[in-house]
Amino acid sequence: MAEGTDERRNGSRDKSPDEAALSARLESLDQRLSRVRGHRNTGTDQPGDSSEDQAARARGMALGFRLSSELIAGVVVGAALGWGFDRLLSTSPFGLIVFFLLGFIAGVINVVRSAGVASRNRQ
């Protein structure tokens, strides 16, 4: 029994018909996958993309930056107002916390409004 396992590990024995068929199927699958991968690689971001694709990608990036900057601006303005009220009224953490949350809520509302989600739901 030990001699048979050594032969399998070393690969010195002949392949059975089942193993030969499995190897052939695996080789066929590997060839088909290589063709599919090669076909997909030709369709990805190449320097020769059309100007319409590049313009659509640029519009998407611009929208993403605008939405993220609106959210960040709401949070920063809320935190700054809260910090100012805390300094003015000596209510150390409470103004910052309250206005930070209000700024976050205002930022989310601005993002939803800019993205057009709210106007789509009304119609």
PDB file of C-alpha atoms in Angstrom:
ATOM      1  CA  MET A   1       0.000   0.000   0.000  1.00  0.00           C
ATOM      2  CA  ALA A   2       2.831   2.381   0.820  1.00  0.00           C
ATOM      3  CA  GLU A   3       4.497   1.663  -2.497  1.00  0.00           C
ATOM      4  CA  GLY A   4       1.362   2.719  -4.407  1.00  0.00           C
ATOM      5  CA  THR A   5       1.164   6.066  -2.651  1.00  0.00           C
ATOM      6  CA  ASP A   6       4.817   6.765  -3.379  1.00  0.00           C
ATOM      7  CA  GLU A   7       4.200   6.060  -7.030  1.00  0.00           C
ATOM      8  CA  ARG A   8       1.271   8.513  -7.101  1.00  0.00           C
ATOM      9  CA  ARG A   9       3.297  11.265  -5.443  1.00  0.00           C
ATOM     10  CA  ASN A  10       6.168  10.811  -7.871  1.00  0.00           C
ATOM     11  CA  GLY A  11       3.847  10.585 -10.870  1.00  0.00           C
ATOM     12  CA  SER A  12       5.664   7.521 -12.129  1.00  0.00           C
ATOM     13  CA  ARG A  13       2.591   5.395 -12.823  1.00  0.00           C
ATOM     14  CA  ASP A  14       0.504   5.568 -15.981  1.00  0.00           C
ATOM     15  CA  LYS A  15      -2.672   7.631 -15.950  1.00  0.00           C
ATOM     16  CA  SER A  16      -5.949   5.785 -15.791  1.00  0.00           C
ATOM     17  CA  PRO A  17      -8.548   6.492 -18.488  1.00  0.00           C
ATOM     18  CA  ASP A  18     -10.532   8.624 -16.040  1.00  0.00           C
ATOM     19  CA  GLU A  19      -7.507  10.756 -15.223  1.00  0.00           C
ATOM     20  CA  ALA A  20      -6.628  11.126 -18.908  1.00  0.00           C
ATOM     21  CA  ALA A  21     -10.166  12.265 -19.698  1.00  0.00           C
ATOM     22  CA  LEU A  22     -10.090  14.698 -16.782  1.00  0.00           C
ATOM     23  CA  SER A  23      -6.755  16.103 -17.948  1.00  0.00           C
ATOM     24  CA  ALA A  24      -8.121  16.567 -21.460  1.00  0.00           C
ATOM     25  CA  ARG A  25     -11.222  18.336 -20.131  1.00  0.00           C
ATOM     26  CA  LEU A  26      -9.086  20.602 -17.940  1.00  0.00           C
ATOM     27  CA  GLU A  27      -6.852  21.459 -20.880  1.00  0.00           C
ATOM     28  CA  SER A  28      -9.908  22.270 -23.012  1.00  0.00           C
ATOM     29  CA  LEU A  29     -11.323  24.456 -20.245  1.00  0.00           C
ATOM     30  CA  ASP A  30      -7.997  26.240 -19.873  1.00  0.00           C
ATOM     31  CA  GLN A  31      -7.897  27.014 -23.596  1.00  0.00           C
ATOM     32  CA  ARG A  32     -11.467  28.351 -23.588  1.00  0.00           C
ATOM     33  CA  LEU A  33     -10.762  30.526 -20.541  1.00  0.00           C
ATOM     34  CA  SER A  34      -7.649  31.912 -22.211  1.00  0.00           C
ATOM     35  CA  ARG A  35      -9.680  32.889 -25.268  1.00  0.00           C
ATOM     36  CA  VAL A  36     -12.360  34.579 -23.129  1.00  0.00           C
ATOM     37  CA  ARG A  37      -9.792  36.433 -21.054  1.00  0.00           C
ATOM     38  CA  GLY A  38      -8.013  37.599 -24.178  1.00  0.00           C
ATOM     39  CA  HIS A  39     -11.300  38.849 -25.628  1.00  0.00           C
ATOM     40  CA  ARG A  40     -12.177  40.723 -22.421  1.00  0.00           C
ATOM     41  CA  ASN A  41      -8.766  42.374 -22.200  1.00  0.00           C
ATOM     42  CA  THR A  42      -9.196  43.902 -25.639  1.00  0.00           C
ATOM     43  CA  GLY A  43     -12.449  45.572 -24.561  1.00  0.00           C
ATOM     44  CA  THR A  44     -11.148  47.283 -21.397  1.00  0.00           C
ATOM     45  CA  ASP A  45      -9.736  50.758 -20.867  1.00  0.00           C
ATOM     46  CA  GLN A  46      -7.440  51.152 -23.829  1.00  0.00           C
ATOM     47  CA  PRO A  47      -5.937  54.438 -25.030  1.00  0.00           C
ATOM     48  CA  GLY A  48      -8.099  54.167 -28.136  1.00  0.00           C
ATOM     49  CA  ASP A  49     -11.414  54.554 -26.263  1.00  0.00           C
ATOM     50  CA  SER A  50     -13.951  56.741 -27.985  1.00  0.00           C
ATOM     51  CA  SER A  51     -14.337  60.331 -26.890  1.00  0.00           C
ATOM     52  CA  GLU A  52     -17.933  59.606 -25.827  1.00  0.00           C
ATOM     53  CA  ASP A  53     -16.722  56.975 -23.354  1.00  0.00           C
ATOM     54  CA  GLN A  54     -14.112  59.345 -21.980  1.00  0.00           C
ATOM     55  CA  ALA A  55     -16.658  62.151 -21.682  1.00  0.00           C
ATOM     56  CA  ALA A  56     -19.122  59.886 -19.852  1.00  0.00           C
ATOM     57  CA  ARG A  57     -16.384  58.774 -17.494  1.00  0.00           C
ATOM     58  CA  ALA A  58     -15.398  62.397 -16.855  1.00  0.00           C
ATOM     59  CA  ARG A  59     -19.016  63.380 -16.153  1.00  0.00           C
ATOM     60  CA  GLY A  60     -19.314  60.525 -13.668  1.00  0.00           C
ATOM     61  CA  MET A  61     -16.129  61.572 -11.894  1.00  0.00           C
ATOM     62  CA  ALA A  62     -17.270  65.196 -11.769  1.00  0.00           C
ATOM     63  CA  LEU A  63     -20.624  64.193 -10.282  1.00  0.00           C
ATOM     64  CA  GLY A  64     -18.923  61.997  -7.694  1.00  0.00           C
ATOM     65  CA  PHE A  65     -16.551  64.773  -6.647  1.00  0.00           C
ATOM     66  CA  ARG A  66     -19.391  67.281  -6.447  1.00  0.00           C
ATOM     67  CA  LEU A  67     -21.546  65.027  -4.283  1.00  0.00           C
ATOM     68  CA  SER A  68     -18.694  64.143  -1.950  1.00  0.00           C
ATOM     69  CA  SER A  69     -17.628  67.783  -1.609  1.00  0.00           C
ATOM     70  CA  GLU A  70     -21.204  68.777  -0.711  1.00  0.00           C
ATOM     71  CA  LEU A  71     -21.327  66.181   2.038  1.00  0.00           C
ATOM     72  CA  ILE A  72     -17.918  67.167   3.408  1.00  0.00           C
ATOM     73  CA  ALA A  73     -18.793  70.858   3.263  1.00  0.00           C
ATOM     74  CA  GLY A  74     -21.970  70.298   5.283  1.00  0.00           C
ATOM     75  CA  VAL A  75     -20.074  68.408   7.972  1.00  0.00           C
ATOM     76  CA  VAL A  76     -17.224  70.945   8.129  1.00  0.00           C
ATOM     77  CA  VAL A  77     -19.549  73.954   8.284  1.00  0.00           C
ATOM     78  CA  GLY A  78     -21.662  72.291  10.983  1.00  0.00           C
ATOM     79  CA  ALA A  79     -18.576  71.434  13.040  1.00  0.00           C
ATOM     80  CA  ALA A  80     -17.184  74.951  12.656  1.00  0.00           C
ATOM     81  CA  LEU A  81     -20.469  76.530  13.754  1.00  0.00           C
ATOM     82  CA  GLY A  82     -20.660  74.166  16.727  1.00  0.00           C
ATOM     83  CA  TRP A  83     -17.099  74.941  17.742  1.00  0.00           C
ATOM     84  CA  GLY A  84     -17.836  78.671  17.454  1.00  0.00           C
ATOM     85  CA  PHE A  85     -20.934  78.397  19.628  1.00  0.00           C
ATOM     86  CA  ASP A  86     -18.971  76.368  22.188  1.00  0.00           C
ATOM     87  CA  ARG A  87     -16.275  79.042  22.364  1.00  0.00           C
ATOM     88  CA  LEU A  88     -18.836  81.837  22.569  1.00  0.00           C
ATOM     89  CA  LEU A  89     -21.182  80.239  25.107  1.00  0.00           C
ATOM     90  CA  SER A  90     -18.702  77.962  26.975  1.00  0.00           C
ATOM     91  CA  THR A  91     -20.775  74.840  26.397  1.00  0.00           C
ATOM     92  CA  SER A  92     -17.759  72.748  25.470  1.00  0.00           C
ATOM     93  CA  PRO A  93     -18.789  69.542  23.716  1.00  0.00           C
ATOM     94  CA  PHE A  94     -22.520  70.025  23.262  1.00  0.00           C
ATOM     95  CA  GLY A  95     -22.572  72.678  20.542  1.00  0.00           C
ATOM     96  CA  LEU A  96     -19.957  70.833  18.509  1.00  0.00           C
ATOM     97  CA  ILE A  97     -21.860  67.565  18.744  1.00  0.00           C
ATOM     98  CA  VAL A  98     -25.249  69.079  17.916  1.00  0.00           C
ATOM     99  CA  PHE A  99     -24.029  71.191  14.994  1.00  0.00           C
ATOM    100  CA  PHE A 100     -21.827  68.371  13.691  1.00  0.00           C
ATOM    101  CA  LEU A 101     -24.904  66.158  13.457  1.00  0.00           C
ATOM    102  CA  LEU A 102     -26.952  68.973  11.912  1.00  0.00           C
ATOM    103  CA  GLY A 103     -24.177  69.546   9.374  1.00  0.00           C
ATOM    104  CA  PHE A 104     -24.132  65.861   8.531  1.00  0.00           C
ATOM    105  CA  ILE A 105     -27.901  65.844   8.024  1.00  0.00           C
ATOM    106  CA  ALA A 106     -27.707  68.976   5.866  1.00  0.00           C
ATOM    107  CA  GLY A 107     -24.918  67.393   3.814  1.00  0.00           C
ATOM    108  CA  VAL A 108     -26.922  64.246   3.207  1.00  0.00           C
ATOM    109  CA  ILE A 109     -29.968  66.279   2.196  1.00  0.00           C
ATOM    110  CA  ASN A 110     -27.831  68.282  -0.247  1.00  0.00           C
ATOM    111  CA  VAL A 111     -26.384  65.098  -1.746  1.00  0.00           C
ATOM    112  CA  VAL A 112     -29.837  63.570  -2.184  1.00  0.00           C
ATOM    113  CA  ARG A 113     -31.140  66.782  -3.720  1.00  0.00           C
ATOM    114  CA  SER A 114     -28.146  67.126  -6.081  1.00  0.00           C
ATOM    115  CA  ALA A 115     -28.322  63.513  -7.154  1.00  0.00           C
ATOM    116  CA  GLY A 116     -31.957  64.032  -8.093  1.00  0.00           C
ATOM    117  CA  VAL A 117     -33.271  61.152  -5.995  1.00  0.00           C
ATOM    118  CA  ALA A 118     -35.849  63.298  -4.200  1.00  0.00           C
ATOM    119  CA  SER A 119     -37.318  64.767  -7.391  1.00  0.00           C
ATOM    120  CA  ARG A 120     -37.612  61.315  -9.014  1.00  0.00           C
ATOM    121  CA  ASN A 121     -39.621  59.963  -6.091  1.00  0.00           C
ATOM    122  CA  ARG A 122     -42.211  62.757  -6.272  1.00  0.00           C
ATOM    123  CA  GLN A 123     -43.120  62.165  -9.918  1.00  0.00           C
TER     124      GLN A 123
END
